[in-house]
Coordinates of C-alpha atoms in Angstrom, one line a residue:
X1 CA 37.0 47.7 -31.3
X2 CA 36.4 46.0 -28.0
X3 CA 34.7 46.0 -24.9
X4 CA 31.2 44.8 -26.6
X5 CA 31.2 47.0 -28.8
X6 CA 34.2 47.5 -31.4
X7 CA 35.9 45.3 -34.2
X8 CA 37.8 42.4 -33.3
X9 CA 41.1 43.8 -34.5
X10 CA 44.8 43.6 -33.5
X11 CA 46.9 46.1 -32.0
X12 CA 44.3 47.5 -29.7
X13 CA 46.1 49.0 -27.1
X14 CA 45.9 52.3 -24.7
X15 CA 43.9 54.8 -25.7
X16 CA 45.7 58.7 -26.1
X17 CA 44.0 62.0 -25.0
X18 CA 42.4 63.7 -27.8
X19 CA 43.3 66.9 -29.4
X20 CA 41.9 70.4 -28.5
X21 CA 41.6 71.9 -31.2
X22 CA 39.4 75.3 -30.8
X23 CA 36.2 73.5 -29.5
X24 CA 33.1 75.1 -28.0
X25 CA 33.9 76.9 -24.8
X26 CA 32.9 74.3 -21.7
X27 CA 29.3 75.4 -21.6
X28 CA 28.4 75.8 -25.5
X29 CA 25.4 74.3 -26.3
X30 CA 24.9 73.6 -29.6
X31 CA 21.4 72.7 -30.4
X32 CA 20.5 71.6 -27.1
X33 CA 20.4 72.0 -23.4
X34 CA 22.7 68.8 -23.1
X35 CA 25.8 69.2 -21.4
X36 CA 26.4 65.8 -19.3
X37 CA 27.1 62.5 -21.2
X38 CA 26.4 59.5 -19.1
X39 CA 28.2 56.1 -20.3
X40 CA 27.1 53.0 -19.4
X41 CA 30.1 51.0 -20.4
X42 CA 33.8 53.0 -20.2
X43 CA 35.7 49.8 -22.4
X44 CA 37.4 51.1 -25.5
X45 CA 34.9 52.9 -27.5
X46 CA 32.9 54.6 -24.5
X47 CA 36.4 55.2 -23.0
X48 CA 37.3 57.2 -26.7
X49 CA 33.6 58.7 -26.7
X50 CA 34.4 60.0 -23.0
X51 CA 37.5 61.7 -24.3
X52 CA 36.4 63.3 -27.3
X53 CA 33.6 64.8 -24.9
X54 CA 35.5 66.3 -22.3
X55 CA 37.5 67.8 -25.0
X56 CA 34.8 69.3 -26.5
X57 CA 33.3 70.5 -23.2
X58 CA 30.5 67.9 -21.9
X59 CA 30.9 66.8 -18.7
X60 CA 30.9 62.9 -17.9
X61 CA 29.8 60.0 -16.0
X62 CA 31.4 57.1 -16.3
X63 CA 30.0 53.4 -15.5
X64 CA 31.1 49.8 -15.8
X65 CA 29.9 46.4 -14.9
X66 CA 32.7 46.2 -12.3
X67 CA 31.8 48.9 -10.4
X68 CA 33.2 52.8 -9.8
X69 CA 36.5 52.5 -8.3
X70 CA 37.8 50.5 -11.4
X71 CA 37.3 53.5 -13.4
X72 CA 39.9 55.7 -11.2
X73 CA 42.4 55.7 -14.1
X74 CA 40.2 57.0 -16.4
X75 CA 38.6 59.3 -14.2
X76 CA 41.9 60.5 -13.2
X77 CA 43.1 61.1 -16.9
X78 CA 40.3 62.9 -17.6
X79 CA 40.2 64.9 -15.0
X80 CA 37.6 67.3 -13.1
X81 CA 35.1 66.8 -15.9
X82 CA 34.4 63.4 -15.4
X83 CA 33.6 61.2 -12.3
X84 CA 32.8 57.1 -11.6
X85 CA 29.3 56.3 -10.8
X86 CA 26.9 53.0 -10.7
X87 CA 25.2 52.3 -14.4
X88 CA 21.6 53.7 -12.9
X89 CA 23.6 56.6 -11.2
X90 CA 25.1 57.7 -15.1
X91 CA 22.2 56.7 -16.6
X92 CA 20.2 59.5 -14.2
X93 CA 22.8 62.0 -14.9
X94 CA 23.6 62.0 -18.2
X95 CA 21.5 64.1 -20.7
X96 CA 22.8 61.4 -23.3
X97 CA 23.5 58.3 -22.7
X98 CA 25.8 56.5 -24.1
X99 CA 25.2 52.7 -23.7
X100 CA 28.5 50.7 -25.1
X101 CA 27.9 47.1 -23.2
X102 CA 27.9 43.5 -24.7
X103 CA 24.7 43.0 -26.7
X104 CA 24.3 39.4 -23.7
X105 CA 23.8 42.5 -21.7
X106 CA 21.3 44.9 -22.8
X107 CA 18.6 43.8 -21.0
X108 CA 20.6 44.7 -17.8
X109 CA 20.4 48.6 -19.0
X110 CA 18.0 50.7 -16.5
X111 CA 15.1 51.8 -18.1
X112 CA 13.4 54.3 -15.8
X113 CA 16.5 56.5 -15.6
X114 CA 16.6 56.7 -19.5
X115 CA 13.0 57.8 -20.1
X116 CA 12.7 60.3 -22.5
X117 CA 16.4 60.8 -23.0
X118 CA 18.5 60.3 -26.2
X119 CA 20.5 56.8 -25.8
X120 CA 23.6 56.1 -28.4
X121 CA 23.8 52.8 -29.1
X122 CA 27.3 51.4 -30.2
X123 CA 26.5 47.8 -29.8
X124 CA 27.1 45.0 -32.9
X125 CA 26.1 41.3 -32.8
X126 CA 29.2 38.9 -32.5
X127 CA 27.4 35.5 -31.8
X128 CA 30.6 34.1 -30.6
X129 CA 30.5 36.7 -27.6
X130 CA 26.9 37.4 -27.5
X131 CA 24.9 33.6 -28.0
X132 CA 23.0 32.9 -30.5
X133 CA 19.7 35.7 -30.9
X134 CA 17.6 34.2 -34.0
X135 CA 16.1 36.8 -34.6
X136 CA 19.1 38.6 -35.3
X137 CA 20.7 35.6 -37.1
X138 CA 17.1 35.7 -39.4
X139 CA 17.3 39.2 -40.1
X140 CA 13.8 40.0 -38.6
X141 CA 15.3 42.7 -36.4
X142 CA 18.2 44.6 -35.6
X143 CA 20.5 45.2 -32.4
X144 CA 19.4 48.5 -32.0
X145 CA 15.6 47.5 -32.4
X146 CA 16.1 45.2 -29.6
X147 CA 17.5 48.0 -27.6
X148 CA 14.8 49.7 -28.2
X149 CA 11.9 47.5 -27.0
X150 CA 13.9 47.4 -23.9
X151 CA 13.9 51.1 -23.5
X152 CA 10.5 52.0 -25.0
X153 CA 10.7 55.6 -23.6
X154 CA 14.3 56.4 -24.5
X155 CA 15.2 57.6 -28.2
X156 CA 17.4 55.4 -29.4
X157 CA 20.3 56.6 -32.4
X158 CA 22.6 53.6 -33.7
X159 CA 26.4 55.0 -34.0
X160 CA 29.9 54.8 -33.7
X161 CA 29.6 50.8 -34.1
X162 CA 31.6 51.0 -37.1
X163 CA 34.7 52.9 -36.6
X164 CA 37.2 51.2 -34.6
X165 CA 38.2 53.0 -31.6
X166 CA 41.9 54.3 -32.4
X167 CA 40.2 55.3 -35.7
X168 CA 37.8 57.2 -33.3
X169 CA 40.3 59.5 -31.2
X170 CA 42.7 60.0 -34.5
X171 CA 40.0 60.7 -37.0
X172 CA 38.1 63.3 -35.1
X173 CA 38.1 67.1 -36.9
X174 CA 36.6 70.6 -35.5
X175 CA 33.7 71.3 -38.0
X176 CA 34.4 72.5 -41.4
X177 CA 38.1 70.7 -41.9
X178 CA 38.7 69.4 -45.4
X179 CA 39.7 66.0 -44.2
X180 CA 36.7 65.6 -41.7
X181 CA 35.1 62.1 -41.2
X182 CA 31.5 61.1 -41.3
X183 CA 30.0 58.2 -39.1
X184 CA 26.5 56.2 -40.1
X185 CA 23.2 57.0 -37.7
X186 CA 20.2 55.4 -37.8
X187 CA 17.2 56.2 -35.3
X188 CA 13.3 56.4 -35.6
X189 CA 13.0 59.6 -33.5
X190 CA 14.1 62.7 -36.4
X191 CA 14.6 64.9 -33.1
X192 CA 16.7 62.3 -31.4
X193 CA 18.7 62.0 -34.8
X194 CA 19.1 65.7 -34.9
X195 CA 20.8 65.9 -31.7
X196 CA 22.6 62.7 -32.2
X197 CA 24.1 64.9 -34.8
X198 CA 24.7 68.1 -32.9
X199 CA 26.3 65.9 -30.3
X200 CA 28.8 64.1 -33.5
X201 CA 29.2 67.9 -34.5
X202 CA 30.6 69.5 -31.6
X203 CA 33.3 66.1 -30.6
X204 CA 34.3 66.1 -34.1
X205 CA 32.3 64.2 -36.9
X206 CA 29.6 64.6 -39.8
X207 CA 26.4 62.5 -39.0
X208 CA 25.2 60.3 -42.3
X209 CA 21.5 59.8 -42.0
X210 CA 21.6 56.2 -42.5
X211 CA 17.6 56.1 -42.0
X212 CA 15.2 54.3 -39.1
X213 CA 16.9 51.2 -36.6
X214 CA 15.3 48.7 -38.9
X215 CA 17.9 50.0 -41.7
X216 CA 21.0 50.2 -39.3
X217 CA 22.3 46.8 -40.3
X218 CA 23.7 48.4 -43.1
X219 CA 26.6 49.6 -41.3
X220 CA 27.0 46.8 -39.4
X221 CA 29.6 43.7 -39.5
X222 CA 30.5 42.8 -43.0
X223 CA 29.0 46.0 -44.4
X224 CA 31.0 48.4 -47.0
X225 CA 30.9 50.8 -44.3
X226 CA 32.2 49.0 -41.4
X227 CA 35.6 49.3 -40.0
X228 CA 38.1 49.6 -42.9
X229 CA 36.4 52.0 -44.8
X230 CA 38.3 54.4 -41.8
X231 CA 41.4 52.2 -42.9
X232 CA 44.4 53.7 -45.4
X233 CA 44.5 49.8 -46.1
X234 CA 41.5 47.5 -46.1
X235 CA 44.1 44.6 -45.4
X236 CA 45.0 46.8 -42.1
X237 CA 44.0 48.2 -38.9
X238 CA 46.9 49.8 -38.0
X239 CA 46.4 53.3 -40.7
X240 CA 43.8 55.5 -40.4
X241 CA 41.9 57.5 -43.2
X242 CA 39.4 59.8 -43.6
X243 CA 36.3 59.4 -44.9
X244 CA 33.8 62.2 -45.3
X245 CA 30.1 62.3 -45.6
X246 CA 29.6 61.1 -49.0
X247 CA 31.8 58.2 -49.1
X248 CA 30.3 57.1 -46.1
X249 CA 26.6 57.5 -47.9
X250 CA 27.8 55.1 -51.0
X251 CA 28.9 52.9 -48.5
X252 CA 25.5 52.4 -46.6
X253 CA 23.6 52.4 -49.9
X254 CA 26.0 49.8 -50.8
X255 CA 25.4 47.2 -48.4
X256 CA 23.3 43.8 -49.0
X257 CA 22.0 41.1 -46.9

């Protein structure tokens, strides 16, 4: 993954439109009233998230640190479902958010617009990227916590910081499929979890209740379930392979600081 929030791992290269295959009519709601995803950050994993929702019928909002017009590519591939906008302008729109940005750079995400709303978190902590955060490097908190306390109104859910992004688009099933994967959440709102996992549901995924933000380290870097467990070879990137709900459950109950 890259962009601030994927693995560092070779052969990342231009992302693919994702499959149709029989998704929710355009204005399905599954679960919820939510059918605008807003992305603060549009690098390789929100770009991926952004496909895999207009595929399944959300409409999007895109938003980088650069500013709108360097998002006309994208906008363009993904066509009338999707426009460019400033990061307060998605944040206001989107009934998620998705916020996919540097960690350096969470305390730039706008916190009035988010109030109340459900924010997925895809962030890790690379210190060679990020600085140093001790309190991170000491274990007292978590990314996600720290997201958190910067949006204190928002519902925060931790996910797809664990898959990398090719993974992502290639991986992604219609609900029910025998080879369907599962991705990690973690949250302290049970509501915001739920429709964390409606949301997983309808681009594609099973959600693995991975329990509250505190515990979401245990799908982060150097974790059993981060990265290669998507991998056909733990040596490689370049393979994909499923991995289904509970494989994904051993994994988190696995890990160790």
């Amino acid at each position: 993954m890259a962009g601030g929030t994927g693995h560092r791992a070779p052969g990342t290269g231009r992302d693919c439109r994702p499959h149709r295959w029989g998704m929710p009519s355009p204005r399905t709601r599954l679960g919820s009233d939510m059918t605008t995803v807003g992305m603060i950050g549009s690098g390789h994993i929100g770009g991926t998230v952004a496909r895999l929702a207009v595929a399944a019928g959300y409409d999007v909002v895109l938003s980088n640190s650069r500013g709108p017009e360097t998002l006309k590519d994208l906008v363009d591939e993904l066509g009338a479902r999707a426009r460019a906008a400033t990061a307060p302008e998605a944040a206001t729109a989107g009934d998620l958010v998705v916020v996919t940005i540097p960690l350096k750079a969470y305390r730039d995400v706008p916190v009035e617009p988010l109030a109340g709303k459900l924010v997925l978190d895809t962030n890790n902590y690379y210190p060679e990227r990020d600085g140093r955060f001790p309190e991170l490097d000491s274990g007292a908190t978590t990314s996600s916590e720290l997201l958190q306390r910067h949006l204190p109104r928002s519902r925060v859910v931790k996910v797809f910081n664990n898959i990398f992004f090719k993974h992502l688009h290639s991986l992604a099933r219609p609900t029910g499929a025998d080879d369907r994967s599962a991705l990690p959440i973690a949250g302290d709102d049970a509501g915001a979890k739920a429709e964390a996992t409606a949301f997983l549901d309808r681009i594609g995924y099973d959600a693995v209740d991975a329990g509250t933000l505190a515990e979401s380290w245990r799908y982060q870097p150097d974790t059993p379930a981060y990265g290669t467990i998507y991998s056909a070879d733990p040596a490689s990137w370049e393979r994909e392979a499923p991995a289904d709900a509970a494989r994904v459950r051993a994994a988190v109950a696995e890990a160790t600081r």
